[in-house]
Amino acid sequence: MKKLKQIIANVKSADEDTEGYNDLLWQLICYSPKMPLRLQQQQLLDDAERFTLQACDEHFTHTNLNFNGFKWGSGARKIFITHGWGSKAADFIDLITALRDIPNTTIITYDVPGNGSSEGELSNGALFMEAVKAVIAEYGTPDVLIGHSIGAMANVMALNAVGAVPNLLVSITPLMRLKENFEISMNAVGVPAEKQLAYFDGFAALVGNPASFYDTDKFYKFDDGLKHLLLYDEADTVSPFVFMKAFIDTRPFISTLNHTGAGHAGILKSPRAVADIVAEVRQALNGINA
């Protein structure tokens, strides 16, 4: 968090005409703050079997980056969890603890490159997607796939990329529109409109697609054949409900739960949200290799 604060300070104090201003914006957008583990989180990870996989960093280092994963149990029923931005595997401590009570399961989660304990200075949605794909390649299609924020978006992208369909997809305050999320971040620190446009031009040149391309609505190719639970907070300012509503209104087959006041990240600690997810997971796993 200290580094992020310094990046924000640098952006605010920089002359907009200074060479390298756009580089500061890349750091602002793509640096994921790394929070230290709490004692209970460390204890949870100490109880896990650890593994390391690789994800291709196509845009920043142009190398394969190692990322760390954690596995609890060895049951036939597989549950994968993808964290969100500025987060890490251990931030699902409440949910993982509750899910471990379900018999015959294997629970797998991971720190995406550039996040938590994994390699990488910067991160982006592509690295999130590549991490999910790597875990599926290593451990197979999960029976349940859970994601938070950009992790929920990455789950959808990865499932499309590998042609996999879980028995249950759980999206927790999913990020819906990447470009608008970037704009929120830049507006918060006073980046002028013309500099934002320059950044988006640079983004499109580097990534090969405009930021507006990364819209969950465009990637979502599933129908009622996929059981999907989506939890949201209608007061969410990170992933605004107006975008969520536009998404779910056209997909009435998605089960939705509004947890108003839980917060974009705080929902992970909500006992009611955890209970709702666990109940849905139990139902989805009922009869599968029980």
PDB file of C-alpha atoms in Angstrom:
ATOM      1  CA  MET A   1       0.000   0.000   0.000  1.00  0.00           C
ATOM      2  CA  LYS A   2       2.939   2.319   0.696  1.00  0.00           C
ATOM      3  CA  LYS A   3       4.113   2.008  -2.901  1.00  0.00           C
ATOM      4  CA  LEU A   4       0.646   2.729  -4.271  1.00  0.00           C
ATOM      5  CA  LYS A   5       0.438   5.859  -2.143  1.00  0.00           C
ATOM      6  CA  GLN A   6       3.769   6.968  -3.592  1.00  0.00           C
ATOM      7  CA  ILE A   7       2.572   6.311  -7.142  1.00  0.00           C
ATOM      8  CA  ILE A   8      -0.560   8.375  -6.494  1.00  0.00           C
ATOM      9  CA  ALA A   9       1.551  11.186  -5.027  1.00  0.00           C
ATOM     10  CA  ASN A  10       3.841  11.094  -8.066  1.00  0.00           C
ATOM     11  CA  VAL A  11       0.896  11.351 -10.455  1.00  0.00           C
ATOM     12  CA  LYS A  12      -0.624  14.259  -8.550  1.00  0.00           C
ATOM     13  CA  SER A  13       2.644  16.192  -8.372  1.00  0.00           C
ATOM     14  CA  ALA A  14       3.895  15.479 -11.891  1.00  0.00           C
ATOM     15  CA  ASP A  15       3.819  18.075 -14.627  1.00  0.00           C
ATOM     16  CA  GLU A  16       1.353  16.810 -17.208  1.00  0.00           C
ATOM     17  CA  ASP A  17       3.811  17.689 -19.971  1.00  0.00           C
ATOM     18  CA  THR A  18       6.675  15.831 -18.324  1.00  0.00           C
ATOM     19  CA  GLU A  19       8.136  12.977 -20.317  1.00  0.00           C
ATOM     20  CA  GLY A  20       7.188   9.785 -18.551  1.00  0.00           C
ATOM     21  CA  TYR A  21       3.786  10.993 -17.326  1.00  0.00           C
ATOM     22  CA  ASN A  22       2.133   8.206 -19.266  1.00  0.00           C
ATOM     23  CA  ASP A  23       4.458   5.718 -17.563  1.00  0.00           C
ATOM     24  CA  LEU A  24       3.175   6.974 -14.230  1.00  0.00           C
ATOM     25  CA  LEU A  25      -0.363   6.251 -15.386  1.00  0.00           C
ATOM     26  CA  TRP A  26       0.621   2.697 -16.273  1.00  0.00           C
ATOM     27  CA  GLN A  27       1.905   2.260 -12.722  1.00  0.00           C
ATOM     28  CA  LEU A  28      -1.261   3.812 -11.314  1.00  0.00           C
ATOM     29  CA  ILE A  29      -3.491   1.463 -13.282  1.00  0.00           C
ATOM     30  CA  CYS A  30      -1.425  -1.732 -13.268  1.00  0.00           C
ATOM     31  CA  TYR A  31       0.286  -1.779  -9.881  1.00  0.00           C
ATOM     32  CA  SER A  32      -1.705  -4.013  -7.566  1.00  0.00           C
ATOM     33  CA  PRO A  33      -1.095  -3.099  -3.908  1.00  0.00           C
ATOM     34  CA  LYS A  34       0.244  -5.940  -1.803  1.00  0.00           C
ATOM     35  CA  MET A  35      -1.062  -6.173   1.738  1.00  0.00           C
ATOM     36  CA  PRO A  36       0.778  -8.326   4.314  1.00  0.00           C
ATOM     37  CA  LEU A  37      -0.807 -11.509   5.587  1.00  0.00           C
ATOM     38  CA  ARG A  38      -2.643 -11.449   8.887  1.00  0.00           C
ATOM     39  CA  LEU A  39      -1.787 -14.160  11.400  1.00  0.00           C
ATOM     40  CA  GLN A  40      -4.963 -16.135  10.664  1.00  0.00           C
ATOM     41  CA  GLN A  41      -4.308 -15.909   6.921  1.00  0.00           C
ATOM     42  CA  GLN A  42      -0.752 -17.164   7.371  1.00  0.00           C
ATOM     43  CA  GLN A  43      -2.015 -20.056   9.451  1.00  0.00           C
ATOM     44  CA  LEU A  44      -4.513 -20.931   6.723  1.00  0.00           C
ATOM     45  CA  LEU A  45      -1.775 -20.984   4.090  1.00  0.00           C
ATOM     46  CA  ASP A  46       0.518 -22.993   6.363  1.00  0.00           C
ATOM     47  CA  ASP A  47      -2.151 -25.692   6.334  1.00  0.00           C
ATOM     48  CA  ALA A  48      -2.240 -25.799   2.516  1.00  0.00           C
ATOM     49  CA  GLU A  49      -0.310 -27.849   0.002  1.00  0.00           C
ATOM     50  CA  ARG A  50       1.594 -25.345  -2.116  1.00  0.00           C
ATOM     51  CA  PHE A  51       2.272 -25.419  -5.829  1.00  0.00           C
ATOM     52  CA  THR A  52       3.790 -23.138  -8.456  1.00  0.00           C
ATOM     53  CA  LEU A  53       2.610 -22.660 -12.024  1.00  0.00           C
ATOM     54  CA  GLN A  54       3.467 -20.194 -14.771  1.00  0.00           C
ATOM     55  CA  ALA A  55       1.507 -17.583 -16.676  1.00  0.00           C
ATOM     56  CA  CYS A  56       2.710 -15.774 -19.774  1.00  0.00           C
ATOM     57  CA  ASP A  57       3.210 -12.044 -19.202  1.00  0.00           C
ATOM     58  CA  GLU A  58       2.610 -10.913 -22.772  1.00  0.00           C
ATOM     59  CA  HIS A  59       2.598  -7.168 -22.151  1.00  0.00           C
ATOM     60  CA  PHE A  60       5.126  -6.191 -19.475  1.00  0.00           C
ATOM     61  CA  THR A  61       8.080  -8.578 -19.004  1.00  0.00           C
ATOM     62  CA  HIS A  62       7.419 -10.793 -22.040  1.00  0.00           C
ATOM     63  CA  THR A  63       8.340 -13.830 -19.965  1.00  0.00           C
ATOM     64  CA  ASN A  64       6.562 -16.586 -18.091  1.00  0.00           C
ATOM     65  CA  LEU A  65       5.986 -15.542 -14.492  1.00  0.00           C
ATOM     66  CA  ASN A  66       5.771 -17.974 -11.601  1.00  0.00           C
ATOM     67  CA  PHE A  67       2.671 -17.722  -9.461  1.00  0.00           C
ATOM     68  CA  ASN A  68       1.942 -19.444  -6.182  1.00  0.00           C
ATOM     69  CA  GLY A  69      -1.066 -21.620  -5.497  1.00  0.00           C
ATOM     70  CA  PHE A  70      -2.563 -23.264  -2.433  1.00  0.00           C
ATOM     71  CA  LYS A  71      -4.555 -26.473  -2.183  1.00  0.00           C
ATOM     72  CA  TRP A  72      -6.643 -27.881   0.654  1.00  0.00           C
ATOM     73  CA  GLY A  73      -7.969 -31.425   0.547  1.00  0.00           C
ATOM     74  CA  SER A  74      -7.707 -34.154  -2.062  1.00  0.00           C
ATOM     75  CA  GLY A  75     -11.350 -34.910  -2.788  1.00  0.00           C
ATOM     76  CA  ALA A  76     -12.809 -35.560  -6.213  1.00  0.00           C
ATOM     77  CA  ARG A  77     -14.986 -32.428  -6.193  1.00  0.00           C
ATOM     78  CA  LYS A  78     -12.889 -29.417  -7.230  1.00  0.00           C
ATOM     79  CA  ILE A  79     -13.456 -25.793  -6.214  1.00  0.00           C
ATOM     80  CA  PHE A  80     -11.228 -23.074  -7.708  1.00  0.00           C
ATOM     81  CA  ILE A  81     -11.146 -19.484  -6.434  1.00  0.00           C
ATOM     82  CA  THR A  82      -9.758 -16.415  -8.261  1.00  0.00           C
ATOM     83  CA  HIS A  83      -9.092 -13.283  -6.197  1.00  0.00           C
ATOM     84  CA  GLY A  84      -9.633  -9.695  -7.289  1.00  0.00           C
ATOM     85  CA  TRP A  85      -7.461  -6.615  -7.799  1.00  0.00           C
ATOM     86  CA  GLY A  86      -5.197  -5.615  -4.911  1.00  0.00           C
ATOM     87  CA  SER A  87      -6.047  -8.913  -3.290  1.00  0.00           C
ATOM     88  CA  LYS A  88      -4.612 -12.399  -2.794  1.00  0.00           C
ATOM     89  CA  ALA A  89      -5.665 -15.978  -2.188  1.00  0.00           C
ATOM     90  CA  ALA A  90      -5.665 -15.621   1.599  1.00  0.00           C
ATOM     91  CA  ASP A  91      -8.273 -12.848   1.462  1.00  0.00           C
ATOM     92  CA  PHE A  92     -10.833 -15.638   0.971  1.00  0.00           C
ATOM     93  CA  ILE A  93     -10.043 -16.994   4.440  1.00  0.00           C
ATOM     94  CA  ASP A  94     -13.672 -16.905   5.626  1.00  0.00           C
ATOM     95  CA  LEU A  95     -15.001 -18.607   2.519  1.00  0.00           C
ATOM     96  CA  ILE A  96     -12.204 -21.183   2.319  1.00  0.00           C
ATOM     97  CA  THR A  97     -12.652 -22.070   5.987  1.00  0.00           C
ATOM     98  CA  ALA A  98     -16.374 -22.663   5.422  1.00  0.00           C
ATOM     99  CA  LEU A  99     -15.864 -24.608   2.193  1.00  0.00           C
ATOM    100  CA  ARG A 100     -13.403 -26.972   3.863  1.00  0.00           C
ATOM    101  CA  ASP A 101     -16.315 -28.381   5.848  1.00  0.00           C
ATOM    102  CA  ILE A 102     -17.782 -29.806   2.637  1.00  0.00           C
ATOM    103  CA  PRO A 103     -16.611 -33.428   2.304  1.00  0.00           C
ATOM    104  CA  ASN A 104     -14.697 -34.912  -0.625  1.00  0.00           C
ATOM    105  CA  THR A 105     -13.482 -31.584  -1.995  1.00  0.00           C
ATOM    106  CA  THR A 106     -10.250 -30.083  -3.232  1.00  0.00           C
ATOM    107  CA  ILE A 107     -10.083 -26.305  -2.845  1.00  0.00           C
ATOM    108  CA  ILE A 108      -7.545 -24.454  -4.972  1.00  0.00           C
ATOM    109  CA  THR A 109      -6.724 -20.770  -4.992  1.00  0.00           C
ATOM    110  CA  TYR A 110      -3.724 -18.757  -6.130  1.00  0.00           C
ATOM    111  CA  ASP A 111      -1.946 -15.416  -6.128  1.00  0.00           C
ATOM    112  CA  VAL A 112      -2.114 -14.094  -9.693  1.00  0.00           C
ATOM    113  CA  PRO A 113       1.225 -12.742 -11.055  1.00  0.00           C
ATOM    114  CA  GLY A 114       1.837  -9.225  -9.756  1.00  0.00           C
ATOM    115  CA  ASN A 115      -0.344  -9.932  -6.733  1.00  0.00           C
ATOM    116  CA  GLY A 116       0.240 -11.351  -3.262  1.00  0.00           C
ATOM    117  CA  SER A 117       3.288 -13.609  -3.044  1.00  0.00           C
ATOM    118  CA  SER A 118       3.722 -14.203  -6.774  1.00  0.00           C
ATOM    119  CA  GLU A 119       6.249 -12.842  -9.254  1.00  0.00           C
ATOM    120  CA  GLY A 120       5.626  -9.659 -11.202  1.00  0.00           C
ATOM    121  CA  GLU A 121       5.728  -5.944 -10.527  1.00  0.00           C
ATOM    122  CA  LEU A 122       2.660  -5.033 -12.562  1.00  0.00           C
ATOM    123  CA  SER A 123      -0.498  -6.988 -13.297  1.00  0.00           C
ATOM    124  CA  ASN A 124      -3.480  -6.837 -15.637  1.00  0.00           C
ATOM    125  CA  GLY A 125      -6.569  -8.727 -16.707  1.00  0.00           C
ATOM    126  CA  ALA A 126      -4.616 -10.848 -19.170  1.00  0.00           C
ATOM    127  CA  LEU A 127      -2.431 -12.209 -16.371  1.00  0.00           C
ATOM    128  CA  PHE A 128      -5.521 -13.002 -14.328  1.00  0.00           C
ATOM    129  CA  MET A 129      -6.973 -14.934 -17.252  1.00  0.00           C
ATOM    130  CA  GLU A 130      -3.691 -16.738 -17.954  1.00  0.00           C
ATOM    131  CA  ALA A 131      -3.448 -17.820 -14.317  1.00  0.00           C
ATOM    132  CA  VAL A 132      -6.955 -19.300 -14.409  1.00  0.00           C
ATOM    133  CA  LYS A 133      -6.147 -21.108 -17.662  1.00  0.00           C
ATOM    134  CA  ALA A 134      -2.923 -22.509 -16.194  1.00  0.00           C
ATOM    135  CA  VAL A 135      -4.736 -23.870 -13.130  1.00  0.00           C
ATOM    136  CA  ILE A 136      -7.416 -25.490 -15.302  1.00  0.00           C
ATOM    137  CA  ALA A 137      -4.719 -27.004 -17.518  1.00  0.00           C
ATOM    138  CA  GLU A 138      -2.978 -28.462 -14.465  1.00  0.00           C
ATOM    139  CA  TYR A 139      -5.952 -29.613 -12.400  1.00  0.00           C
ATOM    140  CA  GLY A 140      -8.799 -29.937 -14.884  1.00  0.00           C
ATOM    141  CA  THR A 141     -12.152 -28.193 -15.153  1.00  0.00           C
ATOM    142  CA  PRO A 142     -13.451 -27.339 -11.685  1.00  0.00           C
ATOM    143  CA  ASP A 143     -16.881 -28.362 -10.506  1.00  0.00           C
ATOM    144  CA  VAL A 144     -17.185 -24.885  -8.956  1.00  0.00           C
ATOM    145  CA  LEU A 145     -15.360 -21.750 -10.101  1.00  0.00           C
ATOM    146  CA  ILE A 146     -15.515 -18.687  -7.844  1.00  0.00           C
ATOM    147  CA  GLY A 147     -14.170 -15.227  -8.630  1.00  0.00           C
ATOM    148  CA  HIS A 148     -14.165 -11.775  -7.107  1.00  0.00           C
ATOM    149  CA  SER A 149     -14.011  -8.455  -8.978  1.00  0.00           C
ATOM    150  CA  ILE A 150     -11.568  -8.678 -11.909  1.00  0.00           C
ATOM    151  CA  GLY A 151     -11.102 -12.324 -10.966  1.00  0.00           C
ATOM    152  CA  ALA A 152     -14.747 -12.929 -11.858  1.00  0.00           C
ATOM    153  CA  MET A 153     -14.212 -11.276 -15.241  1.00  0.00           C
ATOM    154  CA  ALA A 154     -11.053 -13.356 -15.777  1.00  0.00           C
ATOM    155  CA  ASN A 155     -12.960 -16.540 -14.965  1.00  0.00           C
ATOM    156  CA  VAL A 156     -15.454 -15.845 -17.739  1.00  0.00           C
ATOM    157  CA  MET A 157     -12.660 -15.055 -20.201  1.00  0.00           C
ATOM    158  CA  ALA A 158     -10.699 -18.180 -19.261  1.00  0.00           C
ATOM    159  CA  LEU A 159     -13.719 -20.488 -19.530  1.00  0.00           C
ATOM    160  CA  ASN A 160     -14.377 -19.130 -23.011  1.00  0.00           C
ATOM    161  CA  ALA A 161     -10.724 -19.546 -23.996  1.00  0.00           C
ATOM    162  CA  VAL A 162     -10.444 -23.190 -22.938  1.00  0.00           C
ATOM    163  CA  GLY A 163     -14.024 -24.238 -23.666  1.00  0.00           C
ATOM    164  CA  ALA A 164     -14.717 -25.385 -20.103  1.00  0.00           C
ATOM    165  CA  VAL A 165     -18.032 -25.246 -18.231  1.00  0.00           C
ATOM    166  CA  PRO A 166     -18.180 -25.830 -14.460  1.00  0.00           C
ATOM    167  CA  ASN A 167     -21.258 -27.068 -12.635  1.00  0.00           C
ATOM    168  CA  LEU A 168     -21.425 -23.718 -10.840  1.00  0.00           C
ATOM    169  CA  LEU A 169     -19.942 -20.293 -11.525  1.00  0.00           C
ATOM    170  CA  VAL A 170     -19.951 -17.820  -8.630  1.00  0.00           C
ATOM    171  CA  SER A 171     -19.197 -14.153  -9.361  1.00  0.00           C
ATOM    172  CA  ILE A 172     -18.715 -11.867  -6.360  1.00  0.00           C
ATOM    173  CA  THR A 173     -19.046  -8.125  -7.113  1.00  0.00           C
ATOM    174  CA  PRO A 174     -17.659  -8.812 -10.601  1.00  0.00           C
ATOM    175  CA  LEU A 175     -15.900  -6.112 -12.568  1.00  0.00           C
ATOM    176  CA  MET A 176     -18.054  -5.406 -15.602  1.00  0.00           C
ATOM    177  CA  ARG A 177     -16.267  -2.732 -17.642  1.00  0.00           C
ATOM    178  CA  LEU A 178     -12.514  -2.272 -17.566  1.00  0.00           C
ATOM    179  CA  LYS A 179     -12.341   1.111 -19.315  1.00  0.00           C
ATOM    180  CA  GLU A 180     -14.774   2.724 -16.902  1.00  0.00           C
ATOM    181  CA  ASN A 181     -12.849   1.253 -13.977  1.00  0.00           C
ATOM    182  CA  PHE A 182      -9.648   2.832 -15.301  1.00  0.00           C
ATOM    183  CA  GLU A 183     -11.444   6.152 -15.673  1.00  0.00           C
ATOM    184  CA  ILE A 184     -12.600   5.990 -12.051  1.00  0.00           C
ATOM    185  CA  SER A 185      -8.990   5.460 -10.933  1.00  0.00           C
ATOM    186  CA  MET A 186      -7.627   8.324 -13.030  1.00  0.00           C
ATOM    187  CA  ASN A 187     -10.436  10.737 -12.161  1.00  0.00           C
ATOM    188  CA  ALA A 188      -9.783  10.062  -8.478  1.00  0.00           C
ATOM    189  CA  VAL A 189      -6.292  11.533  -8.752  1.00  0.00           C
ATOM    190  CA  GLY A 190      -7.155  14.356 -11.156  1.00  0.00           C
ATOM    191  CA  VAL A 191      -5.712  13.049 -14.422  1.00  0.00           C
ATOM    192  CA  PRO A 192      -6.832  15.448 -17.188  1.00  0.00           C
ATOM    193  CA  ALA A 193      -9.145  14.130 -19.890  1.00  0.00           C
ATOM    194  CA  GLU A 194      -6.589  14.531 -22.671  1.00  0.00           C
ATOM    195  CA  LYS A 195      -4.013  12.536 -20.704  1.00  0.00           C
ATOM    196  CA  GLN A 196      -6.566   9.810 -20.134  1.00  0.00           C
ATOM    197  CA  LEU A 197      -7.149   9.632 -23.877  1.00  0.00           C
ATOM    198  CA  ALA A 198      -3.399   9.349 -24.447  1.00  0.00           C
ATOM    199  CA  TYR A 199      -3.224   6.522 -21.935  1.00  0.00           C
ATOM    200  CA  PHE A 200      -6.065   4.644 -23.625  1.00  0.00           C
ATOM    201  CA  ASP A 201      -4.336   5.070 -26.996  1.00  0.00           C
ATOM    202  CA  GLY A 202      -1.186   3.564 -25.469  1.00  0.00           C
ATOM    203  CA  PHE A 203      -3.204   0.757 -23.919  1.00  0.00           C
ATOM    204  CA  ALA A 204      -4.728  -0.191 -27.262  1.00  0.00           C
ATOM    205  CA  ALA A 205      -1.313  -0.107 -28.939  1.00  0.00           C
ATOM    206  CA  LEU A 206       0.257  -2.358 -26.305  1.00  0.00           C
ATOM    207  CA  VAL A 207      -2.572  -4.812 -25.723  1.00  0.00           C
ATOM    208  CA  GLY A 208      -3.995  -4.945 -29.235  1.00  0.00           C
ATOM    209  CA  ASN A 209      -7.512  -4.050 -28.140  1.00  0.00           C
ATOM    210  CA  PRO A 210      -9.057  -0.884 -26.704  1.00  0.00           C
ATOM    211  CA  ALA A 211      -9.858  -0.949 -22.992  1.00  0.00           C
ATOM    212  CA  SER A 212     -13.558  -0.845 -23.896  1.00  0.00           C
ATOM    213  CA  PHE A 213     -13.130  -4.307 -25.440  1.00  0.00           C
ATOM    214  CA  TYR A 214     -12.836  -5.787 -21.952  1.00  0.00           C
ATOM    215  CA  ASP A 215     -16.478  -5.840 -21.030  1.00  0.00           C
ATOM    216  CA  THR A 216     -17.885  -8.902 -19.262  1.00  0.00           C
ATOM    217  CA  ASP A 217     -21.099  -8.521 -21.239  1.00  0.00           C
ATOM    218  CA  LYS A 218     -19.191  -9.110 -24.477  1.00  0.00           C
ATOM    219  CA  PHE A 219     -17.316 -12.149 -23.194  1.00  0.00           C
ATOM    220  CA  TYR A 220     -20.275 -13.877 -21.609  1.00  0.00           C
ATOM    221  CA  LYS A 221     -21.354 -16.596 -24.070  1.00  0.00           C
ATOM    222  CA  PHE A 222     -23.234 -18.838 -21.640  1.00  0.00           C
ATOM    223  CA  ASP A 223     -26.938 -19.537 -21.356  1.00  0.00           C
ATOM    224  CA  ASP A 224     -29.113 -21.250 -18.773  1.00  0.00           C
ATOM    225  CA  GLY A 225     -27.031 -24.399 -19.223  1.00  0.00           C
ATOM    226  CA  LEU A 226     -24.521 -22.858 -16.788  1.00  0.00           C
ATOM    227  CA  LYS A 227     -25.654 -22.433 -13.210  1.00  0.00           C
ATOM    228  CA  HIS A 228     -24.413 -18.986 -12.180  1.00  0.00           C
ATOM    229  CA  LEU A 229     -24.725 -17.142  -8.878  1.00  0.00           C
ATOM    230  CA  LEU A 230     -23.852 -13.442  -8.907  1.00  0.00           C
ATOM    231  CA  LEU A 231     -23.510 -11.454  -5.677  1.00  0.00           C
ATOM    232  CA  TYR A 232     -23.434  -7.667  -5.853  1.00  0.00           C
ATOM    233  CA  ASP A 233     -23.800  -4.539  -3.765  1.00  0.00           C
ATOM    234  CA  GLU A 234     -26.067  -1.979  -5.409  1.00  0.00           C
ATOM    235  CA  ALA A 235     -24.052   0.757  -3.648  1.00  0.00           C
ATOM    236  CA  ASP A 236     -20.736  -0.533  -5.051  1.00  0.00           C
ATOM    237  CA  THR A 237     -18.581   2.331  -6.368  1.00  0.00           C
ATOM    238  CA  VAL A 238     -15.804   0.104  -7.786  1.00  0.00           C
ATOM    239  CA  SER A 239     -18.092  -1.917 -10.038  1.00  0.00           C
ATOM    240  CA  PRO A 240     -21.154   0.355 -10.282  1.00  0.00           C
ATOM    241  CA  PHE A 241     -24.566  -1.292 -10.194  1.00  0.00           C
ATOM    242  CA  VAL A 242     -25.680   0.485 -13.357  1.00  0.00           C
ATOM    243  CA  PHE A 243     -23.298  -1.753 -15.317  1.00  0.00           C
ATOM    244  CA  MET A 244     -24.301  -4.821 -13.304  1.00  0.00           C
ATOM    245  CA  LYS A 245     -27.985  -4.173 -13.956  1.00  0.00           C
ATOM    246  CA  ALA A 246     -27.462  -3.887 -17.685  1.00  0.00           C
ATOM    247  CA  PHE A 247     -25.718  -7.270 -17.591  1.00  0.00           C
ATOM    248  CA  ILE A 248     -28.191  -9.225 -15.470  1.00  0.00           C
ATOM    249  CA  ASP A 249     -31.338  -7.708 -16.988  1.00  0.00           C
ATOM    250  CA  THR A 250     -30.545  -9.499 -20.264  1.00  0.00           C
ATOM    251  CA  ARG A 251     -29.739 -12.767 -18.470  1.00  0.00           C
ATOM    252  CA  PRO A 252     -32.645 -13.652 -16.173  1.00  0.00           C
ATOM    253  CA  PHE A 253     -31.282 -17.186 -15.807  1.00  0.00           C
ATOM    254  CA  ILE A 254     -28.449 -15.876 -13.578  1.00  0.00           C
ATOM    255  CA  SER A 255     -29.293 -16.073  -9.877  1.00  0.00           C
ATOM    256  CA  THR A 256     -28.504 -12.771  -8.173  1.00  0.00           C
ATOM    257  CA  LEU A 257     -28.192 -11.702  -4.555  1.00  0.00           C
ATOM    258  CA  ASN A 258     -27.930  -8.065  -3.487  1.00  0.00           C
ATOM    259  CA  HIS A 259     -25.749  -7.500  -0.420  1.00  0.00           C
ATOM    260  CA  THR A 260     -26.244  -3.761  -0.048  1.00  0.00           C
ATOM    261  CA  GLY A 261     -23.673  -2.163   2.207  1.00  0.00           C
ATOM    262  CA  ALA A 262     -21.281  -5.109   2.187  1.00  0.00           C
ATOM    263  CA  GLY A 263     -18.832  -3.233  -0.032  1.00  0.00           C
ATOM    264  CA  HIS A 264     -16.906  -4.278  -3.122  1.00  0.00           C
ATOM    265  CA  ALA A 265     -14.164  -6.031  -1.126  1.00  0.00           C
ATOM    266  CA  GLY A 266     -15.893  -6.173   2.255  1.00  0.00           C
ATOM    267  CA  ILE A 267     -18.362  -8.690   0.871  1.00  0.00           C
ATOM    268  CA  LEU A 268     -15.663 -11.350   1.208  1.00  0.00           C
ATOM    269  CA  LYS A 269     -15.904 -10.955   4.985  1.00  0.00           C
ATOM    270  CA  SER A 270     -19.685 -10.865   5.115  1.00  0.00           C
ATOM    271  CA  PRO A 271     -21.028 -13.881   7.050  1.00  0.00           C
ATOM    272  CA  ARG A 272     -24.277 -13.691   5.079  1.00  0.00           C
ATOM    273  CA  ALA A 273     -22.477 -13.639   1.728  1.00  0.00           C
ATOM    274  CA  VAL A 274     -20.226 -16.544   2.744  1.00  0.00           C
ATOM    275  CA  ALA A 275     -23.263 -18.522   3.906  1.00  0.00           C
ATOM    276  CA  ASP A 276     -25.091 -17.823   0.633  1.00  0.00           C
ATOM    277  CA  ILE A 277     -22.108 -19.006  -1.436  1.00  0.00           C
ATOM    278  CA  VAL A 278     -21.525 -22.144   0.631  1.00  0.00           C
ATOM    279  CA  ALA A 279     -25.203 -23.107   0.412  1.00  0.00           C
ATOM    280  CA  GLU A 280     -25.137 -22.755  -3.371  1.00  0.00           C
ATOM    281  CA  VAL A 281     -21.883 -24.717  -3.628  1.00  0.00           C
ATOM    282  CA  ARG A 282     -23.268 -27.545  -1.509  1.00  0.00           C
ATOM    283  CA  GLN A 283     -26.332 -27.738  -3.720  1.00  0.00           C
ATOM    284  CA  ALA A 284     -24.263 -27.721  -6.912  1.00  0.00           C
ATOM    285  CA  LEU A 285     -21.975 -30.480  -5.622  1.00  0.00           C
ATOM    286  CA  ASN A 286     -24.821 -32.652  -4.422  1.00  0.00           C
ATOM    287  CA  GLY A 287     -24.582 -35.965  -6.215  1.00  0.00           C
ATOM    288  CA  ILE A 288     -21.178 -35.264  -7.783  1.00  0.00           C
ATOM    289  CA  ASN A 289     -18.737 -37.944  -6.610  1.00  0.00           C
ATOM    290  CA  ALA A 290     -20.333 -37.724  -3.183  1.00  0.00           C
TER     291      ALA A 290
END
